[in-house]
Amino acid sequence: MTRRDDHPLEIATWAKNSLNSDHTELRVDHSGLEVQLHGTASASGRELATNGEIGADLIRLPAGQGFVPHTHPGHHVLTVVAGVGTITYGGRIHETQAGQTFLVEGSVPHAVGAITDHLIVAVGAPHKRIDSSDRMTPVPYEEIIADDGDLTCLLCDRTAGAPRYLHSLDCPHCPCRECAGVPD
C-alpha cells in the first residue's frame, strides 16, 4: 500500500461530544462563524474539509434569515445539526430540524431559511470555498414555484399563486429576498 504524505487526512471538530454507553450527545455552539457568506444578509460559515473536488462546511443562519432562491454547481447533502429551519424545493416549503439529512440537487432552484438559529453541515461536489462569491447563483423567486404556478408552505398550510408572494398571506416562511433579509 502506498502512503500519501502529500494528502494528509483532514479531521475537523465542529461539535463537542459526550459518549455514553447507549447514545452520543453533540453540543454545537450557535454563535457566528468566521466567514460571512455571500448572497445572504447574515449567514456565516466555516470550511471543515475539502480536497477541491468534494468538501464539507458548517453553515449558520440566524433566526429569521435565509438564503434566497438559488442554484449551484453540483449537489449538496445537507445535515441539520441545530435548530429549526426551512427548505424550499419543488414548489413546497418544508420544515427542517436537527437530526435530519436531505439531498438538494444543485440545478433545482431552492432556498434555505432559519426559524430559530440554524446550523447545517453541507457536503458538496464540486466544492466551492466557503468565501467564494460564486458559491451560489441567485434566481428569481418565480423559479421556485411548482409547475402549476403555486408555492405552498407546508408549515402554515398557505399557498400563493404567481405573482403573489407568500408573505402577502402572512406566511413567515416566505423565501423572497425581502423576507430572507437580503437587499436587492
Coordinates of N, CA, C and O in Angstrom, one line a residue:
M1 N 0.8 -1.2 0.0 CA 0.0 0.0 0.0 C 0.9 1.2 0.0 O 1.8 1.3 0.8
T2 N 0.5 2.2 -0.8 CA 1.3 3.4 -0.9 C 0.8 4.5 0.0 O -0.4 4.7 0.2
R3 N 1.7 5.1 0.8 CA 1.3 6.1 1.7 C 1.3 7.5 1.0 O 2.2 7.8 0.3
R4 N 0.3 8.3 1.2 CA 0.2 9.6 0.5 C 0.5 10.7 1.5 O -0.4 11.3 2.0
D5 N 1.7 11.0 1.8 CA 2.1 12.0 2.7 C 1.7 13.4 2.2 O 1.5 14.3 2.9
D6 N 1.5 13.5 0.8 CA 1.2 14.8 0.3 C -0.3 15.1 0.4 O -0.8 16.2 0.0
H7 N -1.1 14.1 0.9 CA -2.5 14.3 1.1 C -2.9 13.8 2.4 O -3.5 12.8 2.6
P8 N -2.5 14.5 3.5 CA -2.9 14.1 4.8 C -4.4 14.1 5.1 O -5.1 14.8 4.5
L9 N -4.8 13.2 6.0 CA -6.2 13.1 6.4 C -6.6 14.4 7.1 O -5.9 14.8 8.0
E10 N -7.7 15.1 6.7 CA -8.2 16.2 7.3 C -9.3 15.8 8.3 O -10.2 15.1 7.9
I11 N -9.2 16.2 9.5 CA -10.2 15.9 10.5 C -10.6 17.3 11.2 O -9.8 18.0 11.7
A12 N -11.9 17.6 11.0 CA -12.4 18.9 11.6 C -13.3 18.6 12.7 O -14.2 17.8 12.6
T13 N -13.1 19.2 13.9 CA -14.0 19.0 15.0 C -14.9 20.2 15.0 O -14.5 21.4 15.2
W14 N -16.2 20.0 14.8 CA -17.2 21.1 14.8 C -18.2 21.0 15.9 O -19.1 21.8 15.9
A15 N -18.1 20.0 16.8 CA -19.0 19.9 17.9 C -18.3 19.2 19.0 O -17.3 18.5 18.8
K16 N -18.7 19.5 20.2 CA -18.2 18.7 21.4 C -19.1 17.5 21.6 O -20.3 17.6 21.3
N17 N -18.5 16.4 22.0 CA -19.3 15.2 22.2 C -19.3 14.7 23.6 O -18.3 14.9 24.3
S18 N -20.3 14.0 24.0 CA -20.4 13.3 25.2 C -20.8 11.8 24.9 O -21.9 11.6 24.4
L19 N -19.9 10.9 25.1 CA -20.1 9.5 24.7 C -20.7 8.7 25.9 O -20.1 8.8 27.0
N20 N -21.8 8.1 25.7 CA -22.4 7.3 26.8 C -22.6 5.8 26.2 O -22.4 5.6 25.0
S21 N -22.9 4.9 27.1 CA -23.0 3.5 26.6 C -24.1 3.3 25.6 O -23.9 2.4 24.8
D22 N -25.2 4.1 25.7 CA -26.3 3.8 24.7 C -26.6 5.0 23.8 O -27.5 4.9 23.0
H23 N -25.8 6.1 23.9 CA -26.1 7.2 22.9 C -24.9 8.1 23.0 O -24.0 8.1 23.9
T24 N -24.9 9.0 22.0 CA -23.9 10.1 21.9 C -24.6 11.4 21.9 O -25.6 11.5 21.1
E25 N -24.1 12.4 22.6 CA -24.7 13.7 22.5 C -23.7 14.6 21.9 O -22.5 14.6 22.3
L26 N -24.1 15.5 21.0 CA -23.3 16.5 20.4 C -23.7 17.9 20.9 O -24.9 18.1 21.0
R27 N -22.7 18.7 21.2 CA -23.0 20.1 21.7 C -22.4 21.0 20.6 O -21.2 21.0 20.4
V28 N -23.3 21.7 19.9 CA -22.9 22.6 18.9 C -23.1 24.1 19.3 O -24.2 24.4 19.6
D29 N -22.1 24.9 19.2 CA -22.1 26.3 19.6 C -23.0 27.0 18.5 O -22.7 26.8 17.3
H30 N -23.9 27.8 18.9 CA -24.8 28.5 17.9 C -24.3 29.9 17.6 O -24.9 30.6 16.8
S31 N -23.1 30.3 18.0 CA -22.6 31.6 17.7 C -22.1 31.7 16.3 O -21.9 30.7 15.6
G32 N -21.9 33.0 15.8 CA -21.5 33.2 14.5 C -20.2 32.5 14.2 O -19.4 32.3 15.1
L33 N -20.0 32.2 12.9 CA -18.7 31.6 12.5 C -17.8 32.6 11.8 O -18.2 33.7 11.6
E34 N -16.6 32.1 11.4 CA -15.6 33.0 11.0 C -15.8 33.8 9.7 O -15.4 34.9 9.5
V35 N -16.5 33.2 8.7 CA -16.6 33.7 7.4 C -18.0 34.1 7.0 O -19.0 33.3 7.2
Q36 N -18.2 35.4 6.6 CA -19.5 35.9 6.1 C -19.8 35.3 4.7 O -18.9 35.4 3.9
L37 N -20.9 34.6 4.5 CA -21.2 34.0 3.3 C -21.8 35.1 2.3 O -22.6 35.9 2.7
H38 N -21.5 35.0 1.0 CA -22.0 35.8 0.0 C -23.5 35.4 -0.2 O -23.9 34.3 -0.1
G39 N -24.3 36.4 -0.6 CA -25.7 36.1 -1.0 C -26.7 36.1 0.1 O -27.8 35.7 -0.1
T40 N -26.2 36.4 1.3 CA -27.2 36.5 2.4 C -26.9 37.7 3.3 O -25.8 38.3 3.1
A41 N -27.8 38.1 4.1 CA -27.6 39.2 5.0 C -26.7 38.9 6.1 O -25.9 39.7 6.5
S42 N -26.8 37.7 6.7 CA -26.0 37.5 7.9 C -25.6 36.0 8.1 O -25.3 35.6 9.2
A43 N -25.6 35.2 7.1 CA -25.2 33.8 7.3 C -23.6 33.8 7.4 O -22.9 34.6 6.8
S44 N -23.1 32.9 8.2 CA -21.7 32.7 8.4 C -21.3 31.3 8.2 O -22.2 30.4 8.3
G45 N -20.1 31.0 8.0 CA -19.7 29.6 7.8 C -18.2 29.3 8.2 O -17.5 30.2 8.5
R46 N -17.9 28.0 8.2 CA -16.6 27.6 8.4 C -16.3 26.4 7.5 O -17.1 25.4 7.5
E47 N -15.2 26.4 6.8 CA -14.9 25.3 6.0 C -14.4 24.2 6.9 O -13.5 24.4 7.8
L48 N -14.9 23.0 6.7 CA -14.5 21.9 7.6 C -13.4 21.0 6.9 O -12.4 20.8 7.5
A49 N -13.6 20.6 5.7 CA -12.6 19.8 5.0 C -12.9 19.9 3.5 O -14.0 19.9 3.1
T50 N -11.8 19.9 2.7 CA -12.0 19.9 1.2 C -10.7 19.4 0.5 O -9.6 19.6 1.1
N51 N -10.9 18.7 -0.6 CA -9.8 18.4 -1.4 C -9.9 19.1 -2.8 O -9.2 18.8 -3.7
G52 N -10.9 20.0 -2.9 CA -11.1 20.8 -4.1 C -12.2 20.2 -4.9 O -12.9 20.9 -5.7
E53 N -12.4 18.9 -4.8 CA -13.4 18.2 -5.6 C -14.7 18.0 -4.7 O -15.8 18.2 -5.2
I54 N -14.5 17.6 -3.5 CA -15.6 17.4 -2.6 C -15.2 18.2 -1.3 O -14.1 18.3 -1.0
G55 N -16.2 18.7 -0.6 CA -15.9 19.4 0.7 C -17.1 19.4 1.6 O -18.2 19.2 1.2
A56 N -16.8 19.8 2.8 CA -17.9 20.0 3.9 C -17.7 21.3 4.6 O -16.5 21.7 4.8
D57 N -18.8 21.9 4.8 CA -18.8 23.2 5.5 C -19.8 23.2 6.6 O -20.9 22.6 6.5
L58 N -19.6 24.0 7.7 CA -20.6 24.3 8.7 C -21.2 25.6 8.4 O -20.4 26.6 8.2
I59 N -22.5 25.7 8.2 CA -23.2 27.0 7.9 C -24.1 27.3 9.0 O -24.9 26.5 9.5
R60 N -24.1 28.6 9.4 CA -25.0 29.1 10.4 C -25.9 30.2 9.8 O -25.4 31.2 9.2
L61 N -27.2 30.1 10.0 CA -28.2 31.1 9.7 C -28.9 31.5 11.0 O -29.4 30.7 11.7
P62 N -28.8 32.8 11.3 CA -29.5 33.3 12.5 C -31.0 33.3 12.2 O -31.5 33.3 11.1
A63 N -31.8 33.1 13.3 CA -33.3 33.1 13.2 C -33.8 34.2 12.4 O -33.3 35.4 12.5
G64 N -34.7 33.9 11.5 CA -35.4 34.9 10.7 C -34.6 35.3 9.4 O -35.1 36.1 8.6
Q65 N -33.5 34.7 9.2 CA -32.7 35.0 8.0 C -32.7 33.8 7.0 O -33.2 32.7 7.3
G66 N -32.2 34.0 5.8 CA -32.2 32.8 4.9 C -31.3 33.1 3.6 O -30.9 34.2 3.4
F67 N -31.2 32.1 2.8 CA -30.6 32.2 1.5 C -31.8 32.3 0.5 O -32.8 31.6 0.6
V68 N -31.7 33.3 -0.4 CA -32.7 33.5 -1.4 C -32.7 32.3 -2.3 O -31.8 31.5 -2.4
P69 N -33.8 32.2 -3.1 CA -33.8 31.1 -4.1 C -32.5 31.2 -5.0 O -32.1 32.2 -5.4
H70 N -31.9 30.0 -5.2 CA -30.6 29.9 -5.9 C -30.4 28.5 -6.5 O -31.1 27.6 -6.2
T71 N -29.4 28.4 -7.3 CA -28.9 27.1 -7.8 C -27.4 27.2 -7.6 O -26.8 28.2 -7.2
H72 N -26.7 26.0 -7.8 CA -25.3 26.0 -7.7 C -24.7 24.8 -8.4 O -25.5 23.8 -8.7
P73 N -23.5 24.8 -8.8 CA -22.9 23.6 -9.4 C -22.9 22.4 -8.5 O -22.7 22.6 -7.3
G74 N -23.2 21.3 -9.0 CA -23.2 20.0 -8.2 C -24.4 20.0 -7.2 O -25.2 20.8 -7.1
H75 N -24.3 18.9 -6.4 CA -25.4 18.7 -5.5 C -24.8 18.8 -4.1 O -23.6 18.8 -3.8
H76 N -25.7 19.0 -3.1 CA -25.4 19.1 -1.7 C -26.1 18.1 -0.9 O -27.3 17.8 -1.1
V77 N -25.5 17.4 0.1 CA -26.1 16.7 1.1 C -26.1 17.6 2.3 O -25.0 18.0 2.8
L78 N -27.3 18.0 2.9 CA -27.4 18.9 4.0 C -27.8 18.1 5.2 O -28.8 17.4 5.2
T79 N -27.1 18.3 6.3 CA -27.5 17.7 7.6 C -27.7 18.8 8.6 O -26.8 19.6 8.8
V80 N -28.9 18.9 9.1 CA -29.2 19.9 10.1 C -28.7 19.4 11.5 O -29.1 18.4 11.9
V81 N -27.8 20.2 12.1 CA -27.2 19.8 13.4 C -27.8 20.6 14.5 O -27.5 20.3 15.7
A82 N -28.5 21.7 14.2 CA -29.0 22.5 15.3 C -30.2 23.4 14.8 O -30.1 23.9 13.6
G83 N -31.2 23.6 15.6 CA -32.3 24.5 15.2 C -33.3 23.9 14.3 O -33.4 22.8 14.0
V84 N -34.2 24.9 13.9 CA -35.3 24.6 13.1 C -35.3 25.6 11.9 O -35.0 26.8 12.1
G85 N -35.5 25.1 10.7 CA -35.5 25.9 9.5 C -36.4 25.5 8.5 O -37.4 24.7 8.7
T86 N -36.2 25.9 7.2 CA -37.0 25.5 6.1 C -36.1 25.2 4.9 O -35.0 25.8 4.8
I87 N -36.6 24.4 4.0 CA -36.0 24.2 2.7 C -37.2 24.4 1.7 O -38.2 23.7 1.8
T88 N -37.0 25.3 0.7 CA -38.0 25.5 -0.3 C -37.5 24.7 -1.5 O -36.4 25.0 -2.0
Y89 N -38.3 23.8 -2.0 CA -37.8 22.9 -3.1 C -39.0 22.3 -3.8 O -40.0 21.8 -3.1
G90 N -39.0 22.4 -5.1 CA -40.1 21.8 -5.9 C -41.5 22.4 -5.6 O -42.5 21.7 -5.6
G91 N -41.5 23.7 -5.3 CA -42.8 24.4 -5.1 C -43.4 24.3 -3.7 O -44.5 24.6 -3.5
R92 N -42.6 23.7 -2.8 CA -43.1 23.4 -1.4 C -42.0 23.9 -0.4 O -40.8 23.8 -0.6
I93 N -42.5 24.5 0.7 CA -41.6 24.8 1.8 C -41.8 23.8 2.9 O -42.9 23.6 3.4
H94 N -40.7 23.1 3.2 CA -40.6 22.0 4.2 C -39.9 22.5 5.4 O -39.0 23.2 5.3
E95 N -40.4 22.0 6.6 CA -39.7 22.3 7.8 C -38.5 21.3 7.9 O -38.6 20.2 7.5
T96 N -37.4 21.9 8.4 CA -36.2 21.0 8.7 C -35.8 21.3 10.1 O -36.0 22.3 10.7
Q97 N -35.2 20.2 10.7 CA -34.8 20.3 12.1 C -33.6 19.4 12.4 O -33.3 18.5 11.6
A98 N -33.0 19.7 13.5 CA -31.8 19.0 13.9 C -32.0 17.5 13.8 O -33.1 17.0 14.3
G99 N -31.1 16.8 13.3 CA -31.2 15.3 13.1 C -31.7 14.9 11.8 O -31.8 13.7 11.5
Q100 N -31.9 15.8 10.8 CA -32.4 15.5 9.5 C -31.3 15.7 8.5 O -30.5 16.6 8.6
T101 N -31.3 14.8 7.5 CA -30.4 14.9 6.3 C -31.2 14.9 5.1 O -32.2 14.1 5.0
F102 N -30.9 15.7 4.1 CA -31.6 15.7 2.8 C -30.6 16.1 1.7 O -29.6 16.7 1.9
L103 N -31.0 15.6 0.5 CA -30.2 15.9 -0.7 C -30.9 17.0 -1.5 O -32.1 17.0 -1.8
V104 N -30.1 18.0 -1.9 CA -30.5 19.1 -2.7 C -29.8 19.0 -4.0 O -28.5 19.1 -4.1
E105 N -30.5 18.8 -5.1 CA -29.9 18.8 -6.4 C -29.6 20.3 -6.8 O -30.5 21.1 -6.8
G106 N -28.4 20.5 -7.1 CA -27.9 21.9 -7.3 C -28.6 22.6 -8.4 O -28.8 23.9 -8.4
S107 N -29.1 21.9 -9.5 CA -29.7 22.6 -10.6 C -31.2 22.9 -10.4 O -31.8 23.7 -11.1
V108 N -31.7 22.4 -9.3 CA -33.1 22.7 -8.9 C -33.2 24.0 -8.0 O -32.5 24.0 -7.0
P109 N -33.8 25.0 -8.5 CA -33.9 26.2 -7.6 C -34.5 25.9 -6.3 O -35.5 25.2 -6.1
H110 N -33.8 26.4 -5.2 CA -34.2 26.1 -3.9 C -33.8 27.3 -3.0 O -33.0 28.1 -3.4
A111 N -34.3 27.3 -1.7 CA -34.0 28.3 -0.8 C -33.9 27.7 0.6 O -34.6 26.7 0.9
V112 N -33.1 28.2 1.5 CA -33.0 27.7 2.9 C -33.3 28.9 3.8 O -32.8 30.0 3.6
G113 N -34.1 28.6 4.9 CA -34.4 29.7 5.8 C -34.2 29.2 7.3 O -34.1 28.0 7.5
A114 N -34.2 30.1 8.2 CA -34.0 29.8 9.6 C -35.2 30.3 10.4 O -35.5 31.5 10.4
I115 N -35.8 29.4 11.1 CA -36.9 29.7 12.0 C -36.3 30.1 13.4 O -36.6 31.1 14.0
T116 N -35.4 29.2 13.8 CA -34.5 29.5 15.0 C -33.1 29.6 14.5 O -32.9 29.3 13.3
D117 N -32.1 29.9 15.3 CA -30.7 29.8 14.9 C -30.6 28.4 14.3 O -31.0 27.4 14.9
H118 N -30.0 28.3 13.1 CA -30.0 27.1 12.3 C -28.6 26.8 11.9 O -27.9 27.6 11.3
L119 N -28.1 25.6 12.2 CA -26.8 25.2 11.8 C -26.9 23.9 10.9 O -27.6 23.0 11.3
I120 N -26.1 23.9 9.8 CA -26.2 22.9 8.8 C -24.8 22.5 8.4 O -23.9 23.3 8.3
V121 N -24.5 21.2 8.3 CA -23.3 20.7 7.7 C -23.7 20.4 6.2 O -24.6 19.7 5.9
A122 N -23.0 21.1 5.3 CA -23.2 21.0 3.9 C -22.0 20.3 3.2 O -20.9 20.7 3.3
V123 N -22.3 19.2 2.6 CA -21.3 18.4 1.9 C -21.6 18.6 0.4 O -22.8 18.3 0.0
G124 N -20.7 19.0 -0.4 CA -21.0 19.3 -1.8 C -19.8 18.8 -2.7 O -18.7 18.8 -2.3
A125 N -20.2 18.5 -4.0 CA -19.3 18.2 -5.0 C -19.9 18.7 -6.3 O -21.0 18.4 -6.6
P126 N -19.2 19.6 -7.1 CA -17.9 20.1 -6.7 C -18.0 21.1 -5.5 O -19.0 21.7 -5.3
H127 N -16.9 21.2 -4.8 CA -16.9 22.1 -3.6 C -16.4 23.5 -4.0 O -15.4 23.6 -4.6
K128 N -17.2 24.5 -3.6 CA -16.8 25.9 -3.7 C -16.4 26.3 -2.3 O -17.0 26.0 -1.3
R129 N -15.3 27.0 -2.2 CA -14.8 27.5 -1.0 C -15.8 28.3 -0.2 O -16.7 29.0 -0.9
I130 N -15.8 28.3 1.1 CA -16.8 29.0 1.9 C -16.9 30.5 1.6 O -18.0 31.1 1.7
D131 N -15.8 31.1 1.2 CA -15.8 32.6 1.0 C -16.0 32.9 -0.5 O -15.9 34.0 -0.9
S132 N -16.3 31.9 -1.3 CA -16.4 32.1 -2.8 C -17.6 33.0 -3.1 O -18.7 32.7 -2.6
S133 N -17.4 34.0 -3.9 CA -18.6 34.8 -4.4 C -19.5 34.1 -5.4 O -20.6 34.6 -5.6
D134 N -19.0 33.0 -6.0 CA -19.8 32.3 -6.9 C -20.3 31.0 -6.4 O -20.6 30.0 -7.1
R135 N -20.4 30.9 -5.1 CA -20.9 29.6 -4.4 C -22.3 29.3 -4.8 O -22.7 28.2 -4.8
M136 N -23.1 30.3 -5.0 CA -24.5 30.1 -5.5 C -24.9 31.2 -6.5 O -24.3 32.3 -6.5
T137 N -25.9 30.8 -7.3 CA -26.4 31.8 -8.3 C -27.8 32.1 -7.9 O -28.7 31.2 -8.1
P138 N -28.1 33.3 -7.4 CA -29.5 33.6 -7.1 C -30.4 33.6 -8.4 O -29.9 33.8 -9.5
V139 N -31.6 33.1 -8.2 CA -32.6 33.0 -9.2 C -33.8 33.8 -8.8 O -34.0 34.0 -7.6
P140 N -34.7 34.2 -9.8 CA -35.9 34.9 -9.4 C -36.8 34.0 -8.5 O -36.8 32.8 -8.7
Y141 N -37.5 34.7 -7.6 CA -38.5 34.0 -6.8 C -39.4 33.0 -7.6 O -39.7 31.9 -7.1
E142 N -39.8 33.5 -8.7 CA -40.7 32.7 -9.5 C -40.2 31.3 -9.9 O -40.9 30.4 -10.3
E143 N -38.9 31.1 -9.9 CA -38.3 29.9 -10.3 C -38.4 28.8 -9.2 O -38.2 27.6 -9.5
I144 N -38.9 29.1 -8.0 CA -39.1 28.1 -7.0 C -40.5 27.6 -6.9 O -40.8 26.8 -6.1
I145 N -41.4 28.2 -7.7 CA -42.8 27.8 -7.6 C -43.0 26.5 -8.4 O -42.2 26.1 -9.3
A146 N -44.0 25.8 -8.1 CA -44.3 24.5 -8.7 C -44.8 24.7 -10.2 O -45.1 25.8 -10.6
D147 N -44.8 23.6 -10.9 CA -45.3 23.7 -12.3 C -46.7 24.3 -12.5 O -47.0 24.9 -13.5
D148 N -47.5 24.1 -11.5 CA -48.9 24.7 -11.5 C -48.9 26.2 -11.2 O -50.0 26.8 -11.1
G149 N -47.8 26.8 -10.9 CA -47.7 28.2 -10.6 C -47.9 28.6 -9.1 O -48.0 29.7 -8.8
D150 N -47.9 27.6 -8.2 CA -48.1 27.8 -6.8 C -46.8 27.6 -6.0 O -46.0 26.8 -6.4
L151 N -46.8 28.2 -4.9 CA -45.7 27.9 -3.9 C -46.5 27.7 -2.6 O -47.3 28.5 -2.1
T152 N -46.3 26.5 -2.0 CA -47.1 26.1 -0.8 C -46.2 25.9 0.4 O -45.2 25.2 0.3
C153 N -46.6 26.6 1.5 CA -45.9 26.4 2.7 C -46.5 25.3 3.5 O -47.7 25.4 3.9
L154 N -45.8 24.2 3.7 CA -46.4 23.1 4.4 C -46.4 23.3 5.9 O -47.0 22.6 6.6
L155 N -45.7 24.3 6.4 CA -45.7 24.6 7.8 C -47.0 25.4 8.2 O -47.6 25.1 9.3
C156 N -47.4 26.3 7.4 CA -48.6 27.1 7.8 C -49.8 26.9 6.8 O -50.8 27.6 6.9
D157 N -49.6 25.9 6.0 CA -50.7 25.5 5.1 C -51.3 26.6 4.3 O -52.5 26.8 4.2
R158 N -50.4 27.4 3.7 CA -50.8 28.5 2.8 C -50.2 28.3 1.4 O -49.1 27.8 1.3
T159 N -51.0 28.7 0.4 CA -50.5 28.6 -1.0 C -50.7 30.0 -1.7 O -51.7 30.6 -1.6
A160 N -49.6 30.4 -2.3 CA -49.7 31.6 -3.1 C -49.5 31.3 -4.6 O -48.5 30.6 -4.9
G161 N -50.3 31.8 -5.4 CA -50.2 31.6 -6.8 C -49.5 32.8 -7.4 O -49.7 33.9 -7.0
A162 N -48.6 32.5 -8.4 CA -47.8 33.6 -9.0 C -48.8 34.6 -9.6 O -49.8 34.3 -10.1
P163 N -48.5 35.9 -9.5 CA -47.3 36.5 -9.0 C -47.3 36.9 -7.5 O -46.4 37.6 -7.1
R164 N -48.2 36.4 -6.7 CA -48.3 36.7 -5.3 C -47.1 36.0 -4.5 O -46.7 34.9 -4.9
Y165 N -46.7 36.7 -3.5 CA -45.7 36.2 -2.6 C -46.4 35.6 -1.3 O -47.4 36.1 -0.9
L166 N -45.8 34.6 -0.7 CA -46.4 34.0 0.5 C -46.5 35.0 1.6 O -47.4 34.9 2.4
H167 N -45.6 36.0 1.7 CA -45.7 36.9 2.8 C -47.0 37.8 2.7 O -47.5 38.3 3.7
S168 N -47.5 37.9 1.5 CA -48.8 38.6 1.4 C -50.0 37.9 2.0 O -51.0 38.4 2.2
L169 N -49.7 36.6 2.3 CA -50.7 35.8 3.1 C -50.3 35.6 4.5 O -50.7 34.6 5.2
D170 N -49.4 36.4 5.0 CA -48.9 36.4 6.4 C -48.1 35.1 6.7 O -48.1 34.6 7.8
C171 N -47.5 34.5 5.7 CA -46.6 33.4 5.9 C -45.2 33.8 6.3 O -44.6 34.6 5.5
P172 N -44.8 33.5 7.5 CA -43.4 33.9 7.9 C -42.3 33.2 7.3 O -41.1 33.5 7.6
H173 N -42.6 32.2 6.4 CA -41.6 31.3 5.8 C -41.3 31.7 4.4 O -40.6 31.0 3.7
C174 N -41.8 32.8 3.9 CA -41.6 33.2 2.5 C -40.1 33.4 2.2 O -39.4 34.0 3.0
P175 N -39.6 32.7 1.1 CA -38.2 32.8 0.9 C -37.8 33.9 0.0 O -36.7 33.9 -0.6
C176 N -38.6 34.9 -0.2 CA -38.2 36.0 -1.1 C -37.1 36.8 -0.5 O -36.7 36.7 0.7
R177 N -36.4 37.7 -1.3 CA -35.3 38.5 -0.9 C -35.7 39.3 0.4 O -34.9 39.4 1.3
E178 N -36.8 40.0 0.3 CA -37.2 40.8 1.4 C -37.3 40.0 2.7 O -36.8 40.4 3.8
C179 N -38.0 38.9 2.7 CA -38.2 38.1 3.9 C -36.9 37.4 4.3 O -36.7 37.1 5.5
A180 N -36.0 37.1 3.4 CA -34.7 36.5 3.8 C -33.7 37.5 4.3 O -32.6 37.2 4.8
G181 N -34.1 38.8 4.2 CA -33.3 39.9 4.8 C -32.1 40.2 3.8 O -31.1 40.7 4.3
V182 N -32.3 40.0 2.5 CA -31.2 40.2 1.6 C -31.6 41.4 0.7 O -32.6 41.3 0.0
P183 N -30.8 42.5 0.7 CA -31.1 43.6 -0.2 C -31.0 43.2 -1.7 O -30.3 42.3 -2.0
D184 N -31.7 44.0 -2.5 CA -31.6 43.8 -4.0 C -30.2 44.0 -4.5 O -29.5 44.8 -4.0

